[in-house]
PDB file of C-alpha atoms in Angstrom:
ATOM      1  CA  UNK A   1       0.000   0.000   0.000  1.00 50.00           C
ATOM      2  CA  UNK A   2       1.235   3.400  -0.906  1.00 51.00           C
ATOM      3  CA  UNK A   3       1.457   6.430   1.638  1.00 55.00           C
ATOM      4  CA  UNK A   4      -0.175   9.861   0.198  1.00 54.00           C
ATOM      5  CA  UNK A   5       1.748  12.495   0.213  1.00 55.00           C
ATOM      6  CA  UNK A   6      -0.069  15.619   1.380  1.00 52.00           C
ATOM      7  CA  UNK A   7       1.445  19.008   0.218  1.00 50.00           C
ATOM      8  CA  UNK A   8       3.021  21.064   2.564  1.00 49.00           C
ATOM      9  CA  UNK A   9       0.747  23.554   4.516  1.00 49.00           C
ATOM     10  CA  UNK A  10       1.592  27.321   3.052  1.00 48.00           C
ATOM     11  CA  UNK A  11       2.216  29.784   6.340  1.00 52.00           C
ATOM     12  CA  UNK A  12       2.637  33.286   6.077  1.00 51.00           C
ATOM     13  CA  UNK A  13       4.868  34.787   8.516  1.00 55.00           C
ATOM     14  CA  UNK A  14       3.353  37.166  11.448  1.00 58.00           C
ATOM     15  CA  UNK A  15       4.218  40.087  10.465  1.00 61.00           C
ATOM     16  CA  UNK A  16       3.109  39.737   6.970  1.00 54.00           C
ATOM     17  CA  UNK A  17      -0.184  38.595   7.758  1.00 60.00           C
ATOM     18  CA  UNK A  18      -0.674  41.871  10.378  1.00 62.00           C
ATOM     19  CA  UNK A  19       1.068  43.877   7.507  1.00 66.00           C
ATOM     20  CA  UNK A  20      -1.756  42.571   4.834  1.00 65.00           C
ATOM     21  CA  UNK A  21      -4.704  43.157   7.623  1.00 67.00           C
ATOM     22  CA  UNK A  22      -3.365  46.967   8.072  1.00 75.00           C
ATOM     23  CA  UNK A  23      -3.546  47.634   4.327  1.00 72.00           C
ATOM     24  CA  UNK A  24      -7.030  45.911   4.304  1.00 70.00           C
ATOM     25  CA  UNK A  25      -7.920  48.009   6.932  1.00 73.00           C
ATOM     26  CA  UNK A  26      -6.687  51.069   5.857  1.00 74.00           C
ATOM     27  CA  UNK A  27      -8.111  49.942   2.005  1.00 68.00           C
ATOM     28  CA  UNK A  28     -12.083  49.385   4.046  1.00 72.00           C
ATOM     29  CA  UNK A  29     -11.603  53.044   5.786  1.00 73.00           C
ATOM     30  CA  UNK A  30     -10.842  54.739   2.341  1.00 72.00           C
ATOM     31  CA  UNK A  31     -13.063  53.005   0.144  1.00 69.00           C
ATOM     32  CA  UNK A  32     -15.732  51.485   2.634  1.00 64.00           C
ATOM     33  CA  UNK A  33     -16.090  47.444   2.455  1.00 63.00           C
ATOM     34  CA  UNK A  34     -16.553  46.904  -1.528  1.00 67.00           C
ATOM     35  CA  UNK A  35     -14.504  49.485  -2.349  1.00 68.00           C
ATOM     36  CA  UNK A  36     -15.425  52.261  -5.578  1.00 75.00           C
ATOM     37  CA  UNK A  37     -17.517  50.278  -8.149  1.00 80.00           C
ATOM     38  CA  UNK A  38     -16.475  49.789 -11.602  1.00 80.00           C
ATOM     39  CA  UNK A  39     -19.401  52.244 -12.602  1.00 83.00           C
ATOM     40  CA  UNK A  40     -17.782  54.527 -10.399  1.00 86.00           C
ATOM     41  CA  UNK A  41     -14.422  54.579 -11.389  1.00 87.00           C
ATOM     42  CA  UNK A  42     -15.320  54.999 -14.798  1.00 86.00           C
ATOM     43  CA  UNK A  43     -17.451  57.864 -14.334  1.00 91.00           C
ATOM     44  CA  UNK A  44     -14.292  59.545 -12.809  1.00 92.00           C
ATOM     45  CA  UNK A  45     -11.810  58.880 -15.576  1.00 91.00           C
ATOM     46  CA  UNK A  46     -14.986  60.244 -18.368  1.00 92.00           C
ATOM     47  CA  UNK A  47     -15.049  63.534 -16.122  1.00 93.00           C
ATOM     48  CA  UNK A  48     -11.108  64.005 -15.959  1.00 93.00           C
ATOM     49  CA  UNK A  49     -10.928  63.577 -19.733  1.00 94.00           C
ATOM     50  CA  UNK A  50     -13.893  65.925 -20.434  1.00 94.00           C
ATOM     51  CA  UNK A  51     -11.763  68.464 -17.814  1.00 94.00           C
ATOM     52  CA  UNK A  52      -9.344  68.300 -19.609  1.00 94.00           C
ATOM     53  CA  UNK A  53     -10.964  68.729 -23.138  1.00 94.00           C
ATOM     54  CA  UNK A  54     -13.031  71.935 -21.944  1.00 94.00           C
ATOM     55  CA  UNK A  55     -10.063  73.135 -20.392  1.00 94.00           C
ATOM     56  CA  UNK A  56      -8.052  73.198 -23.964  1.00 94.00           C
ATOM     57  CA  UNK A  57     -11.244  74.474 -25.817  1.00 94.00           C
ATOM     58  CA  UNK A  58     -10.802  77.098 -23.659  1.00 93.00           C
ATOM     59  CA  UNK A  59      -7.226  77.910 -24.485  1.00 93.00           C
ATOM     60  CA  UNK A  60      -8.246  77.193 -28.073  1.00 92.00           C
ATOM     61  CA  UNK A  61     -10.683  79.749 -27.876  1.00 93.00           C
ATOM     62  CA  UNK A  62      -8.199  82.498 -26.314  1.00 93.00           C
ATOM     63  CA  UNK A  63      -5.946  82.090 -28.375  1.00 92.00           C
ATOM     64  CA  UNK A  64      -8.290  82.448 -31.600  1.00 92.00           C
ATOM     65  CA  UNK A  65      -9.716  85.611 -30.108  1.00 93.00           C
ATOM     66  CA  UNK A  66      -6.269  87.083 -30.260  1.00 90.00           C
ATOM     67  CA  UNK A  67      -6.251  87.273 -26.038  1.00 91.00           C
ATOM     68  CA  UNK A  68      -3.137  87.285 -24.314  1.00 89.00           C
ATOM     69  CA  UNK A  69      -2.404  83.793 -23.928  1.00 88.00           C
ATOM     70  CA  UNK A  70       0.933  82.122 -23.291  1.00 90.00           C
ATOM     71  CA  UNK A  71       0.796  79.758 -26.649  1.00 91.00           C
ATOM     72  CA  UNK A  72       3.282  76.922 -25.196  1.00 93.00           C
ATOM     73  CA  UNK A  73       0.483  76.468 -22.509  1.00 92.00           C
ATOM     74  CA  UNK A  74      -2.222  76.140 -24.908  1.00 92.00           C
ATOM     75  CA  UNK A  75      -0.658  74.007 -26.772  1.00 94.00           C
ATOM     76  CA  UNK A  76       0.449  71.916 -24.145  1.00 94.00           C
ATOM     77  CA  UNK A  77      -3.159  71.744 -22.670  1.00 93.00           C
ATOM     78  CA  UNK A  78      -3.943  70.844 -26.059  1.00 94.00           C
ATOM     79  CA  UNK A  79      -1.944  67.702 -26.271  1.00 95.00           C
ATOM     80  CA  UNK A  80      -2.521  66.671 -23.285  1.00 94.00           C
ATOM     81  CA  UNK A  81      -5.975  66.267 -23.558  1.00 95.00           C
ATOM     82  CA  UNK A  82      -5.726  64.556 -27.021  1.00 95.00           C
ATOM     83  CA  UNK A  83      -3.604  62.026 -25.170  1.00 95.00           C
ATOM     84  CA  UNK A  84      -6.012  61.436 -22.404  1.00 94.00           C
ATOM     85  CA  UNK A  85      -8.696  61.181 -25.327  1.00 94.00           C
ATOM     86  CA  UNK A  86      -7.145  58.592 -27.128  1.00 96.00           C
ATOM     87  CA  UNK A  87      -5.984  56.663 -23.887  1.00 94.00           C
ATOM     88  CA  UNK A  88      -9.991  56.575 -22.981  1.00 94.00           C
ATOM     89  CA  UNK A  89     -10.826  55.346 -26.644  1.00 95.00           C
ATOM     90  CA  UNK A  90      -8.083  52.546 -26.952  1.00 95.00           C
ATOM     91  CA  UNK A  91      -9.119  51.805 -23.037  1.00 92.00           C
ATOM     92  CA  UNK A  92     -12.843  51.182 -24.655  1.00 92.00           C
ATOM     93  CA  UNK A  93     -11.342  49.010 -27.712  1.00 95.00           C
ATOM     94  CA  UNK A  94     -10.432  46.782 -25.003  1.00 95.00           C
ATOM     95  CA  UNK A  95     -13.604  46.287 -22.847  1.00 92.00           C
ATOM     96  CA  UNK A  96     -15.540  46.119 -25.761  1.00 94.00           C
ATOM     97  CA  UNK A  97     -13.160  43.676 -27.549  1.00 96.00           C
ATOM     98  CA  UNK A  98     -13.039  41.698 -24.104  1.00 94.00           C
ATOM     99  CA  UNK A  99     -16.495  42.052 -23.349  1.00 93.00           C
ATOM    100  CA  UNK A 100     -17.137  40.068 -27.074  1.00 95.00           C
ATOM    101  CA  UNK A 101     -14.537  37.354 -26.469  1.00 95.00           C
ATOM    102  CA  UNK A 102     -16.782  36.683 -23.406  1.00 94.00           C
ATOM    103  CA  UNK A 103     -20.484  36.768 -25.043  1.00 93.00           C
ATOM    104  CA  UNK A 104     -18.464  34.002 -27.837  1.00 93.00           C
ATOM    105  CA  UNK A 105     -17.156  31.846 -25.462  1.00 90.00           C
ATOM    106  CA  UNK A 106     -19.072  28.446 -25.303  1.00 83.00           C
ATOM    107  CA  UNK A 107     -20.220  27.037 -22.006  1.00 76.00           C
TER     108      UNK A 107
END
C-alpha cells in the first residue's frame, strides 16, 4: 500500500499577515467594504478627460480671439488632452473587444 503524500501547509509569517490586515484596513476606511464600483471609477476617468478637453477648448478659444495667452500652454493643454482622449478610446477598444470574447465563449 502506498502512503499519500499531502502538500506542505503554506504559512505566512506574522508580520506579513498583520502587515496585509493593516492595508485591508486602511483599504475598508478609504473606500468602505466593496470598495469604488467599476461604474464609479469609470465615471471619474470620463469627467477628468472631459476636464481636460473643456479646459483646452478654452485655451483654443483664447488664443483664436487674439487674447493674451501664453501659446506653449495652450498648446500643451492641447496635447494633453488629445492624449487622455485617445488613452480613454483605446481603453474602450479593449472592454468592448473583451467584453465580445466573453459573449463568444461556449459554455
Amino acid at each position: 500500500m502506498m502512503k499519500s503524500i499531502q502538500p506542505p501547509m503554506l504559512t505566512y509569517a506574522p508580520e506579513l499577515q498583520a502587515k496585509g490586515v493593516r492595508q485591508k484596513a486602511a483599504l475598508e476606511q478609504a473606500y468602505g467594504s466593496a470598495g469604488p464600483s467599476f461604474a464609479d471609477r469609470l465615471k471619474e476617468a470620463v469627467q477628468s478627460v472631459n476636464q481636460e478637453q473643456v479646459e483646452a477648448d478654452g485655451y483654443l478659444k483664447a488664443v483664436a480671439a487674439g487674447q493674451d495667452v501664453d501659446l506653449h500652454t495652450a498648446m500643451i493643454s492641447l496635447e494633453e488632452a488629445d492624449i487622455s482622449l485617445r488613452s480613454m478610446v483605446s481603453v474602450r477598444d479593449k472592454v468592448v473587444e473583451a467584453y465580445e470574447r466573453v459573449m463568444n465563449m461556449s459554455i
